[in-house]
Coordinates of C-alpha atoms in Angstrom, one line a residue:
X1 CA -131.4 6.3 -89.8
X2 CA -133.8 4.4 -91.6
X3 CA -135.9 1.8 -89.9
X4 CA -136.0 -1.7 -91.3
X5 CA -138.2 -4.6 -88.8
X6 CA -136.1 -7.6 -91.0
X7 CA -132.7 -6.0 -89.8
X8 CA -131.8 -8.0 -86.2
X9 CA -129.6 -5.5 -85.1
X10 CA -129.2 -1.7 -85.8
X11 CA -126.5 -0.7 -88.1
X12 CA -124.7 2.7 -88.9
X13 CA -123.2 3.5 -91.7
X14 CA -119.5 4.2 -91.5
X15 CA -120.0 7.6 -93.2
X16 CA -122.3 8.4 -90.3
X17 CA -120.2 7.0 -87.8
X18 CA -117.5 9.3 -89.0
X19 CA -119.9 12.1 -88.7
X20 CA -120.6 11.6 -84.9
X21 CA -117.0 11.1 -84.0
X22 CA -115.5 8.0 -84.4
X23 CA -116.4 6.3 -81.3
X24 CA -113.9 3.3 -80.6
X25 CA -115.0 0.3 -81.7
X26 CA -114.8 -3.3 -80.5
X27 CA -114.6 -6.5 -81.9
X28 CA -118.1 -7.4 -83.9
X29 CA -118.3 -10.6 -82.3
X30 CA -120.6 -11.7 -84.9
X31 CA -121.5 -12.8 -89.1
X32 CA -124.0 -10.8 -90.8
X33 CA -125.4 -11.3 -94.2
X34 CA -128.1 -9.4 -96.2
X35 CA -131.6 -10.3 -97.4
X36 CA -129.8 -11.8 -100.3
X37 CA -127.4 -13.9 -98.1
X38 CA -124.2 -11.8 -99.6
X39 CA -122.3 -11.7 -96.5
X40 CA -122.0 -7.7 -94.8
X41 CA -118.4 -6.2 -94.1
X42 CA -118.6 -5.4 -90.2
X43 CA -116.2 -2.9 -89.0
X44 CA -116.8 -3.2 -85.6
X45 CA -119.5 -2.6 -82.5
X46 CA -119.6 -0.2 -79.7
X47 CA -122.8 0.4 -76.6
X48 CA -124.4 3.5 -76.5
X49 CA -127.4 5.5 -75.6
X50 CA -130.4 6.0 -78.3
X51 CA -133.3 8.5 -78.0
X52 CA -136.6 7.8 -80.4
X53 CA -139.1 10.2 -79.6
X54 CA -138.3 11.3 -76.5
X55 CA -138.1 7.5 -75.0
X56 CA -134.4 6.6 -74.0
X57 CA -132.6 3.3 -74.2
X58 CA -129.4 1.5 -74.5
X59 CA -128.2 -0.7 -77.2
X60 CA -125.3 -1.7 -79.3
X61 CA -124.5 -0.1 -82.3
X62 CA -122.4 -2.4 -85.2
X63 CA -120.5 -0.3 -87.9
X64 CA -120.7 -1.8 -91.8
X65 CA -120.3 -1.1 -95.1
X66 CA -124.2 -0.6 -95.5
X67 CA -126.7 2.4 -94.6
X68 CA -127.7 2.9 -91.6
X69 CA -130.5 0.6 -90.2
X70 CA -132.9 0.9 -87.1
X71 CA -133.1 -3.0 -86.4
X72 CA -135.5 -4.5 -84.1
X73 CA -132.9 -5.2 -81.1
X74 CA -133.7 -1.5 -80.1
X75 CA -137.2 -0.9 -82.0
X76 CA -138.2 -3.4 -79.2
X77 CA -137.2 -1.3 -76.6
X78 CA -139.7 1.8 -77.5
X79 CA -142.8 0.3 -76.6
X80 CA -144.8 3.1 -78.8
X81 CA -142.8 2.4 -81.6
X82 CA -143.2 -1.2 -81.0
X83 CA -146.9 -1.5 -80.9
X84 CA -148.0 0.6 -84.1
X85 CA -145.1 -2.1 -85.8
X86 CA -147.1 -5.4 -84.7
X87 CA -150.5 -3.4 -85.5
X88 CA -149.3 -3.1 -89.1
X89 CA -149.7 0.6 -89.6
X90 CA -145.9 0.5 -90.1
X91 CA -144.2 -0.9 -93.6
X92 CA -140.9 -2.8 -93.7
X93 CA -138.8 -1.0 -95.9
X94 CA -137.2 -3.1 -98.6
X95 CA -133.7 -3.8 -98.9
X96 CA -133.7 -4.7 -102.5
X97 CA -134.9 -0.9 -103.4
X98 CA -132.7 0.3 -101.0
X99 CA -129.7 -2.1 -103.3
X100 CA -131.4 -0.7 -106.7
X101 CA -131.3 3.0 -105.8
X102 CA -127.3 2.1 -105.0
X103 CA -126.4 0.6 -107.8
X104 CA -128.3 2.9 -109.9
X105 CA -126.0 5.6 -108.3
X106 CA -122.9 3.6 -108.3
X107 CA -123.1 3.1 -112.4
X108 CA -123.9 6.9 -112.7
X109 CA -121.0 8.1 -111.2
X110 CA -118.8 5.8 -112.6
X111 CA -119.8 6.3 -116.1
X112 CA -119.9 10.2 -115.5
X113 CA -116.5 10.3 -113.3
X114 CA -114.9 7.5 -115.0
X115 CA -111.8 8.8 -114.2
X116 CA -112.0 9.3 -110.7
X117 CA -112.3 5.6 -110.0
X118 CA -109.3 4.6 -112.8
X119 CA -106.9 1.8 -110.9
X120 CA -103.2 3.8 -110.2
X121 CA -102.4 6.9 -108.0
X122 CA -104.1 10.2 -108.3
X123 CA -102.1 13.7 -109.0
X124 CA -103.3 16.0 -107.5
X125 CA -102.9 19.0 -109.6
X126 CA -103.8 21.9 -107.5
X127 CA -101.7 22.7 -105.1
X128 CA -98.4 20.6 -103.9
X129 CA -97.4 20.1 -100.2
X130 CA -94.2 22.4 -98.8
X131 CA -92.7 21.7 -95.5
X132 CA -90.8 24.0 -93.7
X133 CA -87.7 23.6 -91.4
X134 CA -87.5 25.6 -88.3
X135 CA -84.4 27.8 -87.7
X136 CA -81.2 26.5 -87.4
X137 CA -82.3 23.0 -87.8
X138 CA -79.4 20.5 -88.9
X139 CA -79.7 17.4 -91.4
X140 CA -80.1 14.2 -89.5
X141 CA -78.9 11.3 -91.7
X142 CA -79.9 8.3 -90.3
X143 CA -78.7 4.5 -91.1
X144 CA -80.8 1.7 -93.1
X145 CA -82.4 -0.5 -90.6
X146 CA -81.8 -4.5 -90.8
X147 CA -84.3 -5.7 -92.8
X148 CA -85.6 -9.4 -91.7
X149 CA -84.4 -11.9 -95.1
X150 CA -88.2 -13.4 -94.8
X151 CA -89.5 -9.4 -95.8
X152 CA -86.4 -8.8 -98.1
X153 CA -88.4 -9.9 -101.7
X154 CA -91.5 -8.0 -100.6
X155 CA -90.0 -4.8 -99.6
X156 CA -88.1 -4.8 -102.8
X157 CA -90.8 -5.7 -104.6
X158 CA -92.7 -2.3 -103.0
X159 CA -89.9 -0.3 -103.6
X160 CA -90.0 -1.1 -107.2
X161 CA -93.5 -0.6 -107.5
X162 CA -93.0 3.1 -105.6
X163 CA -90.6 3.8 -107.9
X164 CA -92.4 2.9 -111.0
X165 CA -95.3 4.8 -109.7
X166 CA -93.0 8.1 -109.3
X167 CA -93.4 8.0 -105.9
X168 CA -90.2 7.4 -105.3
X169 CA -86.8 8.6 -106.7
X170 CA -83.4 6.7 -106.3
X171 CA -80.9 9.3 -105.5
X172 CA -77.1 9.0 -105.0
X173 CA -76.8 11.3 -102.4
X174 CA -78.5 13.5 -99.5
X175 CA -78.0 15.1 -96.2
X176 CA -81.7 13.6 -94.5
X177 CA -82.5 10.4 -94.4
X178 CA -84.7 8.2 -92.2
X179 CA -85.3 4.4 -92.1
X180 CA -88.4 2.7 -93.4
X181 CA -91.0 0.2 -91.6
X182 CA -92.6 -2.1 -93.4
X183 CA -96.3 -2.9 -91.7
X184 CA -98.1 -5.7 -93.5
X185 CA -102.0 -5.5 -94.8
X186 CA -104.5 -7.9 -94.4
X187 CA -103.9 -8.8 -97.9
X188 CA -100.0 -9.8 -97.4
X189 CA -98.5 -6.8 -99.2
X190 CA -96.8 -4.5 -97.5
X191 CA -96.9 -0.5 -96.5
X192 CA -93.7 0.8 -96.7
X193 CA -93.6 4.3 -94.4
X194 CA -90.9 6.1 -93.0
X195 CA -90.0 6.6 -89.9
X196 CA -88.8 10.7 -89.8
X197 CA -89.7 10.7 -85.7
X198 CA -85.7 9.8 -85.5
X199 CA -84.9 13.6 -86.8
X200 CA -86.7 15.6 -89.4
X201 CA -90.1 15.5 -87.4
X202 CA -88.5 17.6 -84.7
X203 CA -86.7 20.1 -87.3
X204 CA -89.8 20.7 -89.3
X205 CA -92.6 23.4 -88.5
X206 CA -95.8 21.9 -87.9
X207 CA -98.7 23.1 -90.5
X208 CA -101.4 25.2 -88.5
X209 CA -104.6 24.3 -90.7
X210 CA -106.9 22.8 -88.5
X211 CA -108.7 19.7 -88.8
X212 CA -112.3 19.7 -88.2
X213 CA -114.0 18.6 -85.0
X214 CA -116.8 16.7 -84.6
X215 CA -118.9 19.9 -83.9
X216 CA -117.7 21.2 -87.0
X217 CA -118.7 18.3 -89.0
X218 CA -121.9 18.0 -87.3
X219 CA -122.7 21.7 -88.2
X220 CA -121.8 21.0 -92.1
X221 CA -124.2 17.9 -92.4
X222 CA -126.6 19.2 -90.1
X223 CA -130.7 18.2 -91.9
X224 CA -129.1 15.9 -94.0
X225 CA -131.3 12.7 -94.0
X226 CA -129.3 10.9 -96.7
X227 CA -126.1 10.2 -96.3
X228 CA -122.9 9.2 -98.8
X229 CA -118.7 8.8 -97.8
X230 CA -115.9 8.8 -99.8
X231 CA -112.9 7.3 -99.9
X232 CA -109.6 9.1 -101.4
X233 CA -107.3 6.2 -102.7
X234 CA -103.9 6.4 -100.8
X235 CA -104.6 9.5 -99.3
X236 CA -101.4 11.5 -99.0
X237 CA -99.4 10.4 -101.6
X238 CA -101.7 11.8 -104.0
X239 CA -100.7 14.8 -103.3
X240 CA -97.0 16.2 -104.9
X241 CA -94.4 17.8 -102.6
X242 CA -92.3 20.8 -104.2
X243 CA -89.1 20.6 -105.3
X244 CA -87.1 21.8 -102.2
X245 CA -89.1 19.5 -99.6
X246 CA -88.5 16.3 -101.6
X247 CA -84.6 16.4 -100.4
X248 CA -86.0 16.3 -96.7
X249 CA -88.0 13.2 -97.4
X250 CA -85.3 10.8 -98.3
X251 CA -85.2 7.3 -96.8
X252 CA -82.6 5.0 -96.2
X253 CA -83.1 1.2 -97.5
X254 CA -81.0 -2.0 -97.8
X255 CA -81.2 -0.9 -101.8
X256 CA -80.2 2.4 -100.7
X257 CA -81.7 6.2 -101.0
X258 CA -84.8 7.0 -102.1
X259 CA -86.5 10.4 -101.7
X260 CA -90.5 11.1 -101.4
X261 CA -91.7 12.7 -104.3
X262 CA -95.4 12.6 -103.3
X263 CA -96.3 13.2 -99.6
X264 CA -96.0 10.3 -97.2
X265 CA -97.3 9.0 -94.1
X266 CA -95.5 10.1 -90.9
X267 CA -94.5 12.9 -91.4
X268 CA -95.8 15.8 -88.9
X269 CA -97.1 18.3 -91.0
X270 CA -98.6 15.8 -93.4
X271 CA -102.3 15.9 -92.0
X272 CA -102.7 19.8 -91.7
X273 CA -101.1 20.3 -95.3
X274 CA -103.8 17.5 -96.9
X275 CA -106.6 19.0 -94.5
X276 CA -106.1 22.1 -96.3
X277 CA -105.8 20.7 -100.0
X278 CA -109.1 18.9 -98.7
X279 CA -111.2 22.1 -98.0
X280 CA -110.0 24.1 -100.7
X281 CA -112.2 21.1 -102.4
X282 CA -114.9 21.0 -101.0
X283 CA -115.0 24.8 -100.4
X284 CA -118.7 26.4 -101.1
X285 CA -120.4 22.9 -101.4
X286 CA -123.5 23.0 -99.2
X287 CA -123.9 19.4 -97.6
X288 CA -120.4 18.2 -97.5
X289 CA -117.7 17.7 -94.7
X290 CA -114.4 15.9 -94.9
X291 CA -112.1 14.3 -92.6
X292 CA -108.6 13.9 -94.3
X293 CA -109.4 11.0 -96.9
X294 CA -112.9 10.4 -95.9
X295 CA -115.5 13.0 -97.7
X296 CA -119.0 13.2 -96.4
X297 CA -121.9 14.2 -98.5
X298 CA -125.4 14.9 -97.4
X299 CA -129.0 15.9 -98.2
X300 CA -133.0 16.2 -97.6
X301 CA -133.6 14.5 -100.6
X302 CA -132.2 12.0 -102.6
X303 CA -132.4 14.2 -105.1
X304 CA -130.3 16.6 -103.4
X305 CA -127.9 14.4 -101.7
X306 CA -127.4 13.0 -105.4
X307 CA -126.8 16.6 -106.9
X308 CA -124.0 17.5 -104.1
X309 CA -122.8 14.2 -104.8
X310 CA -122.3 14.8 -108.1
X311 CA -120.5 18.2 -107.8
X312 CA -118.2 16.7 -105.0
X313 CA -117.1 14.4 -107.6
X314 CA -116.9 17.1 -110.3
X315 CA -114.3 19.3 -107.9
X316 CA -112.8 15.6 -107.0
X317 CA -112.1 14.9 -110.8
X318 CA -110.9 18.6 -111.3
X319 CA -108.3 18.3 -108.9
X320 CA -107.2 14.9 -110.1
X321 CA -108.0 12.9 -106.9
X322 CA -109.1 9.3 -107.4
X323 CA -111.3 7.0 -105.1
X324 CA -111.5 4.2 -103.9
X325 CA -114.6 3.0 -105.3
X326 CA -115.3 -0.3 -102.8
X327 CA -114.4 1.6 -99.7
X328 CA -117.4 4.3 -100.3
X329 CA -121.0 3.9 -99.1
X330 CA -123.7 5.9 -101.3
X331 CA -126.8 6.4 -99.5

């Protein structure tokens, strides 16, 4: 965590934040801007405990889109640390080198990985997701859900969009099939998702792959001083499901049935299958971590942060992932 005497309030990173565990968050409660008045995207707050050099305190912790900062509301509670500050014998560090050095990065990577960051889906073309049903299990073919007239044009619209995307695939026929729920975004578009816990959740096998834990993160980043996180766009569905596991994914609409061709949300073994496509990845890079969708990269240096960051990209662009360039954080 850097220290910065013209930050108010101490801020972590949300790649960092990720790395100690996700602590729940609270309502921010406040507006913050940058040295250059550009407003900062706040995630959220939570209290905690703080050790510098061996002196304790208590303090709360706000989660943005920006790198970690050691603000004054708890440099003022180390006394030691305090004192050398008003002395002068410590420097400010500058928030317009700190924007440089990003931007620098951000145009590197996406001249070098131009792909990676291209609008549309990914396809991933390493592996493809297989689920399995568990013996005996029976087709459960479940009605279309009423859909509100107010959503109608909007769910439509999505559907068409899945479809033109290859996502989805009308089909005429099929013995599975669960209803949708539309959740809205922030933006007023809609997430369309199925919901499979009304029968094939139960008939399926869950996927063993792990995902990490904290501890396990922790261990992978530990020394890291420098800190980047990336965003997969879409997560799941960039990832194809095999022929015989599409049948199983079919949903019923008031258009009528569409199957999954790429891997959706809700269904059970969906997180341990994309875990594992995950750290086949990132497999052998030193420095690097992942949670699902959200890649953590890490070094002493910036010079080494910067060279993991560039092979995480390289295996990222190999496997035909894209990201989601304004939900990362570099450094």
């Amino acid at each position: 965590m850097r220290l910065d005497t013209g930050a108010d309030v101490t801020l972590l990173s949300h790649a960092d934040w990720i790395a100690i565990g996700r602590p729940t968050l609270q309502s921010p409660q406040i507006t913050l801007r940058s040295a250059n008045n550009k407003p900062i995207n706040v995630r959220g707050r939570y209290d905690c405990s703080f050790v510098i050099d061996g002196q304790h305190g208590r303090g709360t912790c706000y989660v943005a889109d920006t790198p970690s900062l050691l603000g004054l509301d708890w440099i003022t509670q180390h006394e030691p640390l305090f004192r050398r500050l008003t002395e002068g014998s410590i420097c400010n560090v500058s928030s317009s080198t700190l924007n440089t050095r990003n931007s620098s990065l951000t145009a590197h990577l996406k001249k070098k990985f131009a792909t990676v960051f291209k609008p549309g889906l990914g396809h991933c073309t390493k592996s493809k997701a297989k689920l399995v049903l568990k013996p005996n299990a029976k087709p459960v073919f479940q009605k279309a859900r009423p859909v509100p007239y107010a959503a109608v044009q909007k769910i439509s619209t999505e559907i068409d969009r899945l479809v033109s995307t290859q996502v989805l695939t009308p089909i005429d026929h099929s013995e599975w099939a669960a209803p949708i729920v539309a959740v809205q975004k922030k933006n007023g578009s809609i997430r369309l998702c199925a919901d499979y816990s009304t029968g094939l959740n139960d008939a399926l096998e869950q996927h063993q792959h792990p995902l990490p834990t904290p501890d396990d993160i922790f261990t992978k980043l530990n020394g890291g001083r420098y800190f980047s996180q990336l965003d997969l766009a879409e997560a799941y569905p960039q990832l194809e499901v095999d022929d015989d596991s599409k049948q199983l994914l079919t949903i019923n609409t008031h258009q009528g049935l569409y199957r999954f061709n790429r891997l959706p949300f809700g269904v059970k073994p969906a997180p341990g299958i994309f875990q594992q496509c995950i750290d086949a990845l990132i497999a052998g890079l030193d420095g690097t971590a992942a949670y699902l969708d959200d890649i953590l990269v890490t070094g002493r240096t910036i010079d080494e942060h910067n060279t993991r960051l560039d092979a995480v990209f390289q295996r990222i662009q190999d496997y035909g992932f894209r990201v989601r360039l304004e939900k990362c954080s570099f450094l």
